[in-house]
CSV table of C-alpha atoms and ligand atoms in Angstrom, one decimal:
chain,number,residue,atom,x,y,z
A,1,MET,CA,5.3,13.2,-16.4
A,2,PRO,CA,8.8,13.2,-15.2
A,3,ASN,CA,11.4,11.9,-17.6
A,4,PRO,CA,13.7,9.2,-16.3
A,5,ASP,CA,16.5,10.4,-18.5
A,6,LYS,CA,16.1,14.0,-17.2
A,7,LYS,CA,19.1,15.2,-15.2
A,8,LEU,CA,18.5,15.9,-11.5
A,9,GLU,CA,17.5,19.5,-11.1
A,10,GLU,CA,20.2,21.8,-9.7
A,11,ILE,CA,18.1,22.7,-6.6
A,12,PHE,CA,18.2,19.0,-5.3
A,13,TYR,CA,22.0,18.4,-5.4
A,14,GLY,CA,23.2,17.7,-1.9
A,15,ALA,CA,19.8,18.8,-0.5
A,16,THR,CA,17.7,17.8,2.4
A,17,PHE,CA,14.5,19.0,4.0
A,18,ASP,CA,15.7,22.2,5.7
A,19,ASP,CA,17.1,23.4,2.4
A,20,PHE,CA,13.7,24.3,1.0
A,21,LEU,CA,10.6,26.5,1.4
A,22,LEU,CA,7.4,26.3,-0.6
A,23,ARG,CA,6.6,29.4,-2.7
A,24,PRO,CA,3.1,30.4,-1.5
A,25,GLN,CA,0.4,30.0,-4.3
A,26,HIS,CA,-3.0,31.6,-4.7
A,27,GLY,CA,-5.4,29.8,-2.2
A,28,THR,CA,-8.5,28.0,-3.6
A,29,VAL,CA,-10.2,26.4,-0.6
A,30,SER,CA,-12.7,28.1,1.7
A,31,THR,CA,-11.9,25.9,4.7
A,32,ARG,CA,-8.8,23.8,5.2
A,33,LYS,CA,-10.9,21.0,6.7
A,34,GLU,CA,-12.1,20.1,3.2
A,35,ILE,CA,-8.6,19.3,2.0
A,36,ASN,CA,-8.1,15.6,1.2
A,37,LEU,CA,-4.9,13.9,2.2
A,38,THR,CA,-5.4,10.5,0.5
A,39,MET,CA,-2.2,9.2,-1.2
A,40,PRO,CA,-1.2,5.9,-2.8
A,41,LEU,CA,0.7,3.5,-0.6
A,42,THR,CA,1.3,1.0,-3.4
A,43,LYS,CA,0.1,0.6,-7.0
A,44,GLY,CA,-3.2,-0.9,-5.6
A,45,ILE,CA,-3.7,0.4,-2.1
A,46,SER,CA,-4.5,4.0,-1.1
A,47,ILE,CA,-4.4,5.3,2.5
A,48,ASN,CA,-6.2,8.4,3.9
A,49,MET,CA,-3.1,10.0,5.6
A,50,PRO,CA,0.4,9.6,4.1
A,51,ILE,CA,2.0,8.5,7.4
A,52,ILE,CA,3.7,5.1,7.8
A,53,GLY,CA,5.0,3.7,11.0
A,54,ALA,CA,8.6,2.4,10.7
A,55,ASN,CA,9.2,-1.4,11.0
A,56,MET,CA,11.2,-1.0,14.2
A,57,ASP,CA,10.8,-2.7,17.5
A,58,THR,CA,10.4,0.6,19.3
A,59,VAL,CA,7.9,1.9,16.8
A,60,THR,CA,5.4,-0.4,15.2
A,61,ARG,CA,3.9,-3.4,16.9
A,62,GLU,CA,0.2,-4.3,17.2
A,63,LYS,CA,-0.9,-1.4,19.3
A,64,MET,CA,0.7,1.2,17.0
A,65,MET,CA,-0.4,-0.6,13.8
A,66,ASN,CA,-3.9,-0.7,15.1
A,67,THR,CA,-4.1,3.0,15.9
A,68,LEU,CA,-2.3,4.0,12.7
A,69,SER,CA,-4.9,2.1,10.6
A,70,LEU,CA,-7.8,3.4,12.6
A,71,GLU,CA,-6.6,7.0,12.1
A,72,GLY,CA,-6.1,6.6,8.3
A,73,CYS,CA,-2.4,5.9,8.4
A,74,PHE,CA,-0.4,2.7,7.8
A,75,GLY,CA,2.6,0.9,9.3
A,76,PHE,CA,4.8,-2.2,9.0
A,77,ILE,CA,5.2,-4.5,12.0
A,78,ASP,CA,8.9,-5.2,12.6
A,79,ARG,CA,10.5,-8.6,12.1
A,80,ASN,CA,12.8,-8.5,15.1
A,81,CYS,CA,10.9,-11.4,16.7
A,82,SER,CA,9.8,-15.0,16.0
A,83,ILE,CA,7.6,-15.7,13.0
A,84,GLU,CA,4.8,-16.7,15.3
A,85,ASP,CA,5.0,-13.4,17.2
A,86,GLU,CA,5.0,-11.3,14.1
A,87,ALA,CA,2.0,-13.2,12.6
A,88,ALA,CA,0.1,-13.0,15.9
A,89,ARG,CA,0.5,-9.2,15.8
A,90,VAL,CA,-0.9,-9.0,12.3
A,91,LYS,CA,-3.8,-11.3,13.4
A,92,TYR,CA,-4.5,-9.0,16.3
A,93,VAL,CA,-4.9,-6.0,14.0
A,94,LYS,CA,-7.0,-7.9,11.5
A,95,THR,CA,-9.4,-9.1,14.2
A,96,GLN,CA,-10.0,-5.6,15.7
A,97,HIS,CA,-12.7,-3.2,14.8
A,98,SER,CA,-14.1,-4.9,11.7
A,99,PHE,CA,-17.8,-4.2,11.4
A,100,VAL,CA,-18.4,-7.8,10.5
A,101,ILE,CA,-17.2,-10.6,12.9
A,102,GLU,CA,-16.4,-13.2,10.3
A,103,ASN,CA,-16.0,-16.2,12.7
A,104,PRO,CA,-18.2,-15.5,15.7
A,105,ILE,CA,-18.2,-17.8,18.6
A,106,VAL,CA,-20.9,-20.5,18.2
A,107,LEU,CA,-22.2,-22.9,20.8
A,108,TYR,CA,-24.4,-25.9,20.6
A,109,LYS,CA,-27.9,-25.1,21.8
A,110,LYS,CA,-27.9,-28.0,24.3
A,111,ALA,CA,-24.8,-26.7,26.1
A,112,THR,CA,-25.4,-25.7,29.7
A,113,ILE,CA,-25.7,-22.1,31.0
A,114,LYS,CA,-22.5,-22.7,32.9
A,115,GLU,CA,-20.6,-23.5,29.7
A,116,ALA,CA,-22.0,-20.4,28.0
A,117,LYS,CA,-21.0,-18.2,30.9
A,118,ASN,CA,-17.5,-19.6,30.9
A,119,ILE,CA,-17.1,-18.8,27.2
A,120,ILE,CA,-18.7,-15.4,27.4
A,121,ASN,CA,-16.4,-14.4,30.3
A,122,LYS,CA,-13.3,-15.9,28.8
A,123,LYS,CA,-13.8,-14.3,25.3
A,124,GLY,CA,-15.2,-11.0,26.7
A,125,VAL,CA,-18.2,-11.0,24.4
A,126,SER,CA,-21.7,-9.8,25.2
A,127,GLY,CA,-23.6,-12.6,23.5
A,128,ILE,CA,-23.2,-15.9,21.7
A,129,LEU,CA,-24.7,-17.5,18.6
A,130,LEU,CA,-26.2,-21.0,19.0
A,131,GLU,CA,-26.3,-23.9,16.5
A,132,GLU,CA,-28.9,-26.6,16.0
A,133,GLU,CA,-26.4,-29.5,16.0
A,134,PRO,CA,-22.7,-29.5,17.0
A,135,GLY,CA,-20.5,-28.4,14.1
A,136,THR,CA,-23.4,-27.6,11.6
A,137,LYS,CA,-23.3,-23.8,12.1
A,138,ILE,CA,-27.1,-23.9,11.5
A,139,LEU,CA,-28.4,-20.9,13.5
A,140,ALA,CA,-30.7,-21.9,16.3
A,141,GLY,CA,-30.8,-18.7,18.3
A,142,ILE,CA,-28.9,-16.1,20.3
A,143,LEU,CA,-28.0,-16.1,24.0
A,144,SER,CA,-27.3,-12.7,25.3
A,145,HIS,CA,-25.5,-11.5,28.4
A,146,ARG,CA,-28.8,-10.3,29.7
A,147,ASP,CA,-30.4,-13.8,29.4
A,148,LEU,CA,-27.6,-15.1,31.7
A,149,LEU,CA,-28.0,-12.4,34.3
A,150,ARG,CA,-31.6,-13.2,34.8
A,151,ASN,CA,-30.7,-16.9,35.4
A,152,ASP,CA,-27.8,-16.7,37.8
A,153,GLU,CA,-29.0,-19.8,39.7
A,154,LYS,CA,-29.6,-22.0,36.7
A,155,ASN,CA,-26.1,-23.1,35.7
A,156,GLU,CA,-27.2,-26.7,34.8
A,157,TYR,CA,-30.1,-25.7,32.6
A,158,LEU,CA,-29.7,-25.9,28.8
A,159,VAL,CA,-29.1,-22.6,26.9
A,160,GLU,CA,-31.9,-23.4,24.4
A,161,GLU,CA,-34.4,-22.7,27.2
A,162,PHE,CA,-33.2,-19.1,27.6
A,163,MET,CA,-32.1,-18.2,24.1
A,164,THR,CA,-34.0,-16.0,21.6
A,165,PRO,CA,-35.0,-18.7,19.1
A,166,TYR,CA,-34.3,-18.3,15.3
A,167,LYS,CA,-38.0,-17.7,14.5
A,168,ASN,CA,-37.8,-14.4,16.6
A,169,LEU,CA,-34.5,-13.2,15.2
A,170,VAL,CA,-33.8,-10.6,12.6
A,171,THR,CA,-31.0,-11.9,10.3
A,172,ALA,CA,-29.3,-10.7,7.1
A,173,LYS,CA,-27.3,-12.1,4.2
A,174,SER,CA,-23.5,-12.0,4.5
A,175,ARG,CA,-22.8,-9.4,1.8
A,176,ILE,CA,-24.4,-6.5,3.5
A,177,SER,CA,-23.2,-2.9,3.5
A,178,ILE,CA,-22.6,-1.0,6.6
A,179,GLN,CA,-25.5,1.4,5.9
A,180,GLU,CA,-27.9,-1.4,5.3
A,181,ALA,CA,-26.9,-3.2,8.5
A,182,GLU,CA,-27.3,0.0,10.4
A,183,ARG,CA,-30.8,0.6,9.0
A,184,ILE,CA,-32.0,-2.9,9.9
A,185,MET,CA,-30.5,-2.8,13.4
A,186,PHE,CA,-31.9,0.6,14.1
A,187,GLN,CA,-35.4,-0.2,12.7
A,188,ASN,CA,-35.6,-3.4,14.7
A,189,ARG,CA,-33.9,-2.0,17.8
A,190,ILE,CA,-31.4,-4.9,18.0
A,191,GLU,CA,-27.8,-4.9,19.1
A,192,LYS,CA,-26.7,-8.0,17.2
A,193,LEU,CA,-27.4,-9.0,13.6
A,194,PRO,CA,-26.5,-12.6,12.6
A,195,LEU,CA,-25.5,-13.1,9.0
A,196,ILE,CA,-26.6,-16.4,7.4
A,197,ASP,CA,-26.7,-18.1,4.0
A,198,LYS,CA,-29.8,-19.6,2.3
A,199,ASN,CA,-29.4,-22.8,4.3
A,200,ARG,CA,-29.5,-20.8,7.6
A,201,ARG,CA,-25.7,-21.4,8.1
A,202,ILE,CA,-23.9,-18.8,10.2
A,203,LYS,CA,-21.7,-16.6,8.0
A,204,GLY,CA,-20.9,-13.8,10.4
A,205,LEU,CA,-22.2,-11.4,13.1
A,206,ILE,CA,-22.6,-7.6,13.2
A,207,THR,CA,-22.8,-5.8,16.5
A,208,MET,CA,-24.0,-2.3,17.1
A,209,LYS,CA,-20.8,-1.6,19.1
A,210,ASP,CA,-18.6,-2.3,16.1
A,211,LEU,CA,-20.9,-0.4,13.8
A,212,ARG,CA,-20.6,2.7,16.0
A,213,LEU,CA,-16.8,2.5,16.1
A,214,ALA,CA,-16.6,2.1,12.3
A,215,LYS,CA,-18.8,5.2,11.9
A,216,GLN,CA,-16.7,7.3,14.4
A,217,LYS,CA,-13.6,6.7,12.3
A,218,PRO,CA,-14.8,6.9,8.7
A,219,TYR,CA,-11.3,7.7,7.5
A,220,SER,CA,-9.8,4.4,8.9
A,221,ASN,CA,-8.0,2.2,6.3
A,222,LYS,CA,-9.9,-1.0,5.9
A,223,ASP,CA,-10.0,-3.9,3.5
A,224,LYS,CA,-13.0,-5.1,1.6
A,225,LYS,CA,-14.3,-7.0,4.6
A,226,GLY,CA,-14.1,-3.9,6.8
A,227,ARG,CA,-11.0,-5.1,8.7
A,228,LEU,CA,-8.2,-2.7,9.5
A,229,LEU,CA,-5.2,-2.8,7.1
A,230,ALA,CA,-2.0,-4.3,8.4
A,231,GLY,CA,1.5,-4.4,7.0
A,232,ALA,CA,4.5,-6.4,8.1
A,233,ALA,CA,8.2,-6.7,7.3
A,234,ILE,CA,10.3,-9.6,6.1
A,235,GLY,CA,14.0,-9.8,5.2
A,236,ALA,CA,15.7,-11.1,2.1
A,237,SER,CA,17.5,-14.1,3.6
A,238,GLY,CA,16.9,-16.8,6.2
A,239,ASP,CA,13.3,-17.4,7.1
A,240,TYR,CA,11.7,-14.7,4.8
A,241,LEU,CA,9.6,-17.2,2.8
A,242,ASP,CA,8.2,-19.0,5.9
A,243,ARG,CA,7.7,-15.7,7.5
A,244,SER,CA,5.7,-14.4,4.5
A,245,GLU,CA,3.5,-17.5,4.5
A,246,ALA,CA,2.7,-17.1,8.2
A,247,LEU,CA,2.0,-13.3,7.7
A,248,LEU,CA,-0.3,-14.0,4.8
A,249,ARG,CA,-2.2,-16.6,6.8
A,250,ALA,CA,-2.7,-14.0,9.5
A,251,GLY,CA,-4.2,-11.7,6.9
A,252,VAL,CA,-1.4,-9.2,6.2
A,253,ASP,CA,-2.4,-6.7,3.4
A,254,CYS,CA,1.0,-5.6,2.3
A,255,ILE,CA,4.5,-7.0,2.8
A,256,LEU,CA,7.7,-5.0,3.1
A,257,MET,CA,10.9,-6.7,1.9
A,258,ASP,CA,13.3,-4.5,3.8
A,259,VAL,CA,17.1,-4.6,3.7
A,260,ALA,CA,19.7,-1.8,4.3
A,261,HIS,CA,21.0,-2.0,0.7
A,262,ALA,CA,18.2,-3.1,-1.6
A,263,ASP,CA,20.0,-2.3,-4.9
A,264,SER,CA,21.7,-5.7,-4.6
A,265,ASP,CA,21.8,-9.2,-6.0
A,266,LEU,CA,20.6,-10.5,-2.6
A,267,LEU,CA,17.3,-8.6,-2.9
A,268,LYS,CA,16.8,-9.6,-6.5
A,269,LYS,CA,17.1,-13.3,-5.7
A,270,ALA,CA,14.8,-13.0,-2.7
A,271,PHE,CA,12.2,-11.0,-4.6
A,272,LYS,CA,12.1,-13.5,-7.4
A,273,ASN,CA,11.8,-16.4,-4.9
A,274,PHE,CA,9.0,-14.5,-3.2
A,275,ARG,CA,7.1,-13.8,-6.4
A,276,SER,CA,7.3,-17.3,-7.6
A,277,LYS,CA,5.6,-18.4,-4.4
A,278,PHE,CA,3.2,-15.5,-3.7
A,279,LYS,CA,1.8,-14.1,-7.0
A,280,ASN,CA,-0.5,-11.2,-6.1
A,281,VAL,CA,0.7,-10.0,-2.8
A,282,PRO,CA,1.5,-6.3,-2.7
A,283,VAL,CA,5.2,-5.9,-1.9
A,284,VAL,CA,7.1,-2.8,-1.0
A,285,CYS,CA,10.9,-3.1,-1.4
A,286,GLY,CA,13.7,-1.0,0.1
A,287,ASN,CA,15.9,0.8,0.8
A,288,VAL,CA,17.5,2.5,-2.1
A,289,ALA,CA,18.7,6.1,-2.5
A,290,THR,CA,19.7,6.5,-6.1
A,291,LYS,CA,18.2,6.6,-9.6
A,292,ARG,CA,19.7,3.3,-10.4
A,293,GLY,CA,18.4,1.7,-7.3
A,294,ALA,CA,14.9,2.9,-7.7
A,295,LYS,CA,14.8,1.8,-11.4
A,296,PHE,CA,16.1,-1.6,-10.4
A,297,LEU,CA,13.3,-2.2,-7.8
A,298,MET,CA,10.6,-0.9,-10.2
A,299,GLU,CA,11.8,-3.2,-13.0
A,300,LEU,CA,12.0,-6.1,-10.5
A,301,GLY,CA,8.2,-5.6,-10.0
A,302,ALA,CA,8.0,-3.9,-6.5
A,303,ASP,CA,4.6,-2.3,-5.9
A,304,ALA,CA,6.2,0.6,-4.1
A,305,ILE,CA,9.8,1.5,-3.2
A,306,LYS,CA,11.2,2.8,0.0
A,307,VAL,CA,13.9,5.4,-0.2
A,308,GLY,CA,16.5,6.5,2.3
A,309,VAL,CA,20.1,5.5,3.1
A,310,GLY,CA,21.3,6.8,6.4
A,311,PRO,CA,19.0,9.8,7.2
A,312,GLY,CA,17.3,8.2,10.2
A,313,ARG,CA,17.6,9.3,13.8
A,314,GLY,CA,18.7,5.8,14.9
A,315,CYS,CA,21.2,5.4,11.9
A,316,ARG,CA,25.0,5.6,12.1
A,317,THR,CA,25.6,4.4,8.5
A,318,ARG,CA,26.7,7.9,7.3
A,319,LEU,CA,28.9,8.5,10.4
A,320,GLU,CA,30.5,5.0,10.4
A,321,VAL,CA,30.6,4.1,6.8
A,322,GLY,CA,30.3,7.3,4.9
A,323,ALA,CA,27.6,6.0,2.5
A,324,GLY,CA,24.3,7.8,1.7
A,325,ILE,CA,22.5,10.4,-0.3
A,326,PRO,CA,20.9,13.6,1.3
A,327,GLN,CA,17.3,12.7,1.6
A,328,MET,CA,15.6,15.3,-0.7
A,329,GLN,CA,18.1,14.4,-3.4
A,330,ALA,CA,17.4,10.7,-2.9
A,331,ILE,CA,13.6,11.2,-3.1
A,332,ARG,CA,14.0,13.2,-6.3
A,333,GLU,CA,16.3,10.7,-7.9
A,334,ALA,CA,13.8,8.0,-7.2
A,335,TYR,CA,10.9,10.0,-8.6
A,336,LEU,CA,12.8,10.8,-11.8
A,337,ALA,CA,13.9,7.2,-12.2
A,338,THR,CA,10.5,5.6,-11.7
A,339,ASN,CA,8.7,8.1,-14.0
A,340,GLY,CA,6.0,8.6,-11.3
A,341,LYS,CA,4.8,5.0,-12.1
A,342,ILE,CA,5.1,3.5,-8.6
A,343,PRO,CA,4.6,5.2,-5.2
A,344,ILE,CA,7.7,6.2,-3.3
A,345,ILE,CA,7.9,6.0,0.5
A,346,ALA,CA,10.4,8.5,1.9
A,347,ASP,CA,12.0,6.8,4.8
A,348,GLY,CA,14.0,8.5,7.6
A,349,GLY,CA,15.2,11.9,8.7
A,350,ILE,CA,11.8,13.5,9.1
A,351,LYS,CA,12.0,15.7,12.2
A,352,ASN,CA,9.3,18.4,11.6
A,353,ASP,CA,5.9,18.2,10.1
A,354,LYS,CA,6.9,20.5,7.2
A,355,ASP,CA,9.5,17.8,6.2
A,356,ILE,CA,6.6,15.5,5.3
A,357,PHE,CA,5.2,18.0,2.8
A,358,MET,CA,8.7,18.6,1.4
A,359,ALA,CA,9.2,14.9,0.8
A,360,ILE,CA,5.8,14.7,-1.0
A,361,ALA,CA,6.6,17.8,-3.0
A,362,ALA,CA,9.8,16.3,-4.2
A,363,GLY,CA,8.1,13.1,-5.4
A,364,ALA,CA,7.3,10.8,-2.5
A,365,SER,CA,3.7,9.6,-2.0
A,366,THR,CA,4.0,8.8,1.7
A,367,VAL,CA,6.6,9.0,4.4
A,368,MET,CA,7.9,6.5,7.0
A,369,LEU,CA,8.4,7.8,10.5
A,370,GLY,CA,10.4,6.3,13.2
A,371,SER,CA,11.6,8.7,15.9
A,372,MET,CA,8.6,11.0,15.5
A,373,LEU,CA,6.2,8.2,16.5
A,374,SER,CA,8.4,6.5,19.1
A,375,GLY,CA,7.7,8.7,22.2
A,376,THR,CA,3.9,7.8,22.2
A,377,ASP,CA,1.7,5.6,24.2
A,378,GLU,CA,1.2,3.3,21.3
A,379,SER,CA,4.9,2.5,20.7
A,380,PRO,CA,6.4,-0.5,22.4
A,381,GLY,CA,8.5,0.1,25.6
A,382,PHE,CA,8.1,1.9,28.9
A,383,ILE,CA,8.0,5.5,29.9
A,384,THR,CA,10.8,6.4,32.3
A,385,ASP,CA,12.1,9.5,34.0
A,386,ASP,CA,15.4,10.8,32.7
A,387,PRO,CA,17.4,11.6,35.8
A,388,ILE,CA,19.4,14.3,34.0
A,389,THR,CA,16.7,16.3,32.1
A,390,LYS,CA,13.9,15.3,34.5
A,391,GLN,CA,11.8,14.7,31.3
A,392,ARG,CA,9.6,11.7,30.8
A,393,VAL,CA,11.2,9.6,28.0
A,394,LYS,CA,10.9,6.4,26.0
A,395,ILE,CA,13.7,4.5,24.2
A,396,TYR,CA,14.1,4.6,20.4
A,397,ARG,CA,16.7,2.4,18.9
A,398,GLY,CA,18.0,1.7,15.4
A,399,MET,CA,17.4,-1.9,14.3
A,400,THR,CA,21.1,-2.5,14.0
A,401,SER,CA,21.9,-0.9,17.3
A,402,PRO,CA,23.7,-3.3,19.8
A,403,GLU,CA,20.5,-3.3,21.9
A,404,ALA,CA,18.2,-4.4,19.1
A,405,VAL,CA,20.7,-6.9,17.7
A,406,ALA,CA,21.1,-8.5,21.2
A,407,ASP,CA,17.4,-8.8,21.6
A,408,ASN,CA,17.1,-10.6,18.3
A,409,SER,CA,19.9,-13.1,19.0
A,410,ASN,CA,20.0,-16.2,21.1
A,411,SER,CA,22.8,-17.3,23.3
A,412,ASP,CA,24.4,-19.3,20.5
A,413,ASN,CA,24.8,-16.5,18.0
A,414,LEU,CA,24.9,-13.5,20.4
A,415,ASP,CA,28.7,-13.1,20.3
A,416,GLU,CA,28.8,-13.3,16.5
A,417,ALA,CA,25.9,-10.9,16.1
A,418,LEU,CA,27.4,-8.3,18.3
A,419,SER,CA,30.9,-8.6,16.7
A,420,THR,CA,29.5,-7.5,13.3
A,421,PRO,CA,29.8,-3.8,12.8
A,422,GLN,CA,26.7,-2.0,14.0
A,423,GLU,CA,25.2,1.0,12.1
A,424,GLY,CA,22.5,1.9,14.6
A,425,GLN,CA,22.1,3.7,17.9
A,426,SER,CA,19.8,3.9,20.8
A,427,VAL,CA,18.4,7.3,22.0
A,428,LYS,CA,16.0,8.7,24.5
A,429,VAL,CA,13.0,10.5,23.0
A,430,PRO,CA,10.5,12.7,25.0
A,431,TYR,CA,7.2,11.1,25.9
A,432,VAL,CA,4.5,12.9,24.0
A,433,GLY,CA,1.2,11.1,24.9
A,434,SER,CA,-1.1,9.5,22.4
A,435,ILE,CA,-0.2,9.1,18.7
A,436,ILE,CA,-3.6,10.5,17.9
A,437,SER,CA,-2.6,14.0,18.9
A,438,VAL,CA,0.6,13.7,16.8
A,439,ILE,CA,-1.4,12.6,13.8
A,440,ASN,CA,-3.9,15.4,14.3
A,441,ARG,CA,-1.1,17.9,14.5
A,442,ILE,CA,0.6,16.6,11.3
A,443,SER,CA,-2.7,16.4,9.4
A,444,GLY,CA,-3.5,20.1,10.3
A,445,HIS,CA,0.0,21.2,9.1
A,446,LEU,CA,-0.3,19.1,5.9
A,447,ARG,CA,-3.7,20.7,5.1
A,448,SER,CA,-2.3,24.1,5.6
A,449,ALA,CA,0.7,23.3,3.3
A,450,VAL,CA,-1.7,22.1,0.6
A,451,SER,CA,-3.7,25.4,0.9
A,452,TYR,CA,-0.4,27.4,0.5
A,453,ALA,CA,0.3,25.2,-2.6
A,454,GLY,CA,-3.0,26.5,-4.0
A,455,GLU,CA,-4.6,23.0,-4.2
A,456,LYS,CA,-7.6,21.1,-2.7
A,457,THR,CA,-5.9,17.7,-2.3
A,458,LEU,CA,-2.5,16.6,-1.2
A,459,TYR,CA,-2.3,14.4,-4.3
A,460,ASP,CA,-2.8,17.4,-6.6
A,461,ALA,CA,-0.2,19.4,-4.8
A,462,HIS,CA,2.2,16.5,-5.0
A,463,LYS,CA,1.6,16.0,-8.8
A,464,LYS,CA,1.9,19.7,-9.5
A,465,ILE,CA,5.1,20.4,-7.6
A,466,ALA,CA,6.9,17.1,-8.3
A,467,GLN,CA,6.4,17.8,-12.1
A,468,ASN,CA,8.0,21.2,-11.9
A,469,PRO,CA,9.7,21.6,-8.6
A,470,GLN,CA,11.8,24.6,-9.6
A,471,ASP,CA,8.6,26.6,-10.0
A,472,PHE,CA,7.5,25.9,-6.4
A,473,LEU,CA,10.4,25.1,-4.2
A,474,ILE,CA,13.0,27.7,-3.2
A,475,ARG,CA,16.5,26.4,-2.3
A,476,LEU,CA,17.6,28.4,0.7
A,477,SER,CA,20.8,30.1,1.5
A,478,ALA,CA,22.5,29.7,4.9
A,479,ALA,CA,21.1,33.1,5.8
A,480,SER,CA,17.5,32.3,4.7
A,481,GLN,CA,17.7,29.0,6.6
A,482,LYS,CA,18.6,31.0,9.7
A,483,GLU,CA,15.7,33.4,9.0
A,484,SER,CA,13.3,30.5,8.5
A,485,PHE,CA,14.2,28.0,11.2
A,486,ASP,CA,16.3,29.8,13.9
A,487,ARG,CA,13.8,30.8,16.7
B,1,LIG,P1,13.6,8.3,11.6
B,1,LIG,O1,14.5,9.4,11.2
B,1,LIG,O2,12.2,8.6,11.2
B,1,LIG,O3,14.1,7.1,10.7
B,1,LIG,O4,13.7,7.9,13.0
B,1,LIG,C1,13.5,5.8,10.6
B,1,LIG,C2,14.2,4.9,9.7
B,1,LIG,O5,15.6,4.7,10.1
B,1,LIG,C3,16.0,3.5,9.5
B,1,LIG,N1,16.8,2.7,10.5
B,1,LIG,C4,18.1,2.4,10.5
B,1,LIG,N2,19.1,2.8,9.7
B,1,LIG,N3,20.7,1.7,11.0
B,1,LIG,C5,20.4,2.4,9.9
B,1,LIG,O6,21.3,2.8,9.1
B,1,LIG,C6,19.7,1.3,11.9
B,1,LIG,O7,20.0,0.6,12.9
B,1,LIG,C7,18.4,1.7,11.6
B,1,LIG,N4,17.2,1.4,12.2
B,1,LIG,C8,16.2,2.0,11.5
B,1,LIG,C9,14.8,2.8,8.9
B,1,LIG,O8,14.9,2.9,7.5
B,1,LIG,C10,13.7,3.5,9.6
B,1,LIG,O9,12.5,3.4,8.9
C-alpha cells in the first residue's frame, strides 16, 4: 500500500508521459489475448477497458457513449446543453441494446390492424404484445410483423383475429438469465419471449435480435438489467441539482461533478448539497492535480477522482495562467494521497497509446481521452476537408474555448460569457474512422504492455508498478527520449 505521508519519489518531479519507459520483465502469458484489462471506474463500478470519453461537446454524446459502453469502455456525456437534452442522451444509451426490453409496446387486443401497423412502423419494431383489457397489461397474445404482411387488405379487422394467442405462447418469468432465455428461445424456435408475472401481467420482452447482439459483445459494460452503462456530467453551481435529478430519472449510472479547480470551497458546498439529496449515487469529482486536492476529494466522499490541470489538447490554462502540474507527477501525487483507496481517472494530455499504460503504472485506474477520440465517426460534429493539408478533419474544442462558450450561451449572456477570460482552444484533428478501430488498437498495445510488465492482468501490473514505481519505470534523459521517440 502506498503511504500518504510518503514523499513524492524523485523520478516523478516535473515529469510527464514521455519522461518514462517501462523496464521489461519476465513474460508469463502464452498469448496476449488472454490478458484481462478490467479496471475500477469507481469504488463500486468496474469497466472492461480503462478508457473514458471526455465530457466535451466534440467528444462524448449519445453515439460515442453508446459505442464506448458496447466496447467495454465508459464516458461522460457533456453538460454544454439543456438539462432535457443531456437527460435525453442518457436515456438513449440506456434504452439501446439491453437484452430485456423493460417497457415493451403493448396494444389492446381489440385495436385494429391499421392501428397496429401504424405503431409498428412508427416505433420500428418487428412485433407487438397485446393485452386483454386496455391498461391491464395482462398478456393476450403477440402480433408479429409477419401476421400483418399476410393481411394487407384487412386494415379494419381486429388484431385479436390474427394474433398468436396466449395459450400458444412460450413465456418466462422476469428474472431470467441471458443463458436461460437463449435456451428457451432456441428449443422452441421463437424470436420473441414475453416475460410475465404470476398474474400474467407483462413484465418485459426478450427478442432474439437483442440476445445475439448481447452475445457478440460479451465485454460490454452493462448494469444489472443488461442495459449499457452511461455517465453524465454536472457542474458545481447553477442548475446542477435539477440536472442531476433529470439524469438520474433517465437512468444514469455514474455522475461526474466536474469543475476546472475542484480543490475548492465551491465544490465542497456543491458536493454536500448533492449528497444530502442523492445518497447512493456514484459520483466522480474533479479536477485536481495535487496531493492536497486528491485527499480533499477523497475525504469529501467522492467515489473516484479525476486528475489533471492543464495537460489537455484543448487547454490553454498553463499557457495563459501558468497554473498546473506535469501530468505524471499529478497522477502520482493523487495516488500517494489517496493511499490507493479510491480509483483515479487520469484526465488529459494522452497523445499515444503508451501514455495510457504509463498513467496506470503511476497510479491511475483509468484514463480520460478527449482529442484521441475526437476524430472518429462517433464524436459529434462533421467531417470536413482541410484546404491547406487536404486532410479530412473534425473539430475538437476545449470546453472553455470561445466557440464552446458561445454555443452554451444565449443572446442575453453571450457578451458577458465571451468577455470572461477563456482557457480553451479549438483545433482540427484528423478524421480516423470508427472509434472501434481506435479502441482495438489501444487494447492491443495495453495487452502488450502488461505482458512486458510480466503480468496477466492490467490490474496486477498497475498494483505492482504503482507500489514500487522506481523498480519498474526508468526516467529518461534527453538523449534517451530522442532514442525512444524520435523516428
Ligand atoms: P485531451 O488531451 O485528452 O484532454 O484532449 C481532455 C481534457 O481536457 C480538459 N479540457 C479543458 N481544459 N480548458 C482547459 O483548461 C478547456 O477549455 C478544456 N476543455 C477540456 C478536460 O479535462 C478534458 O477531459
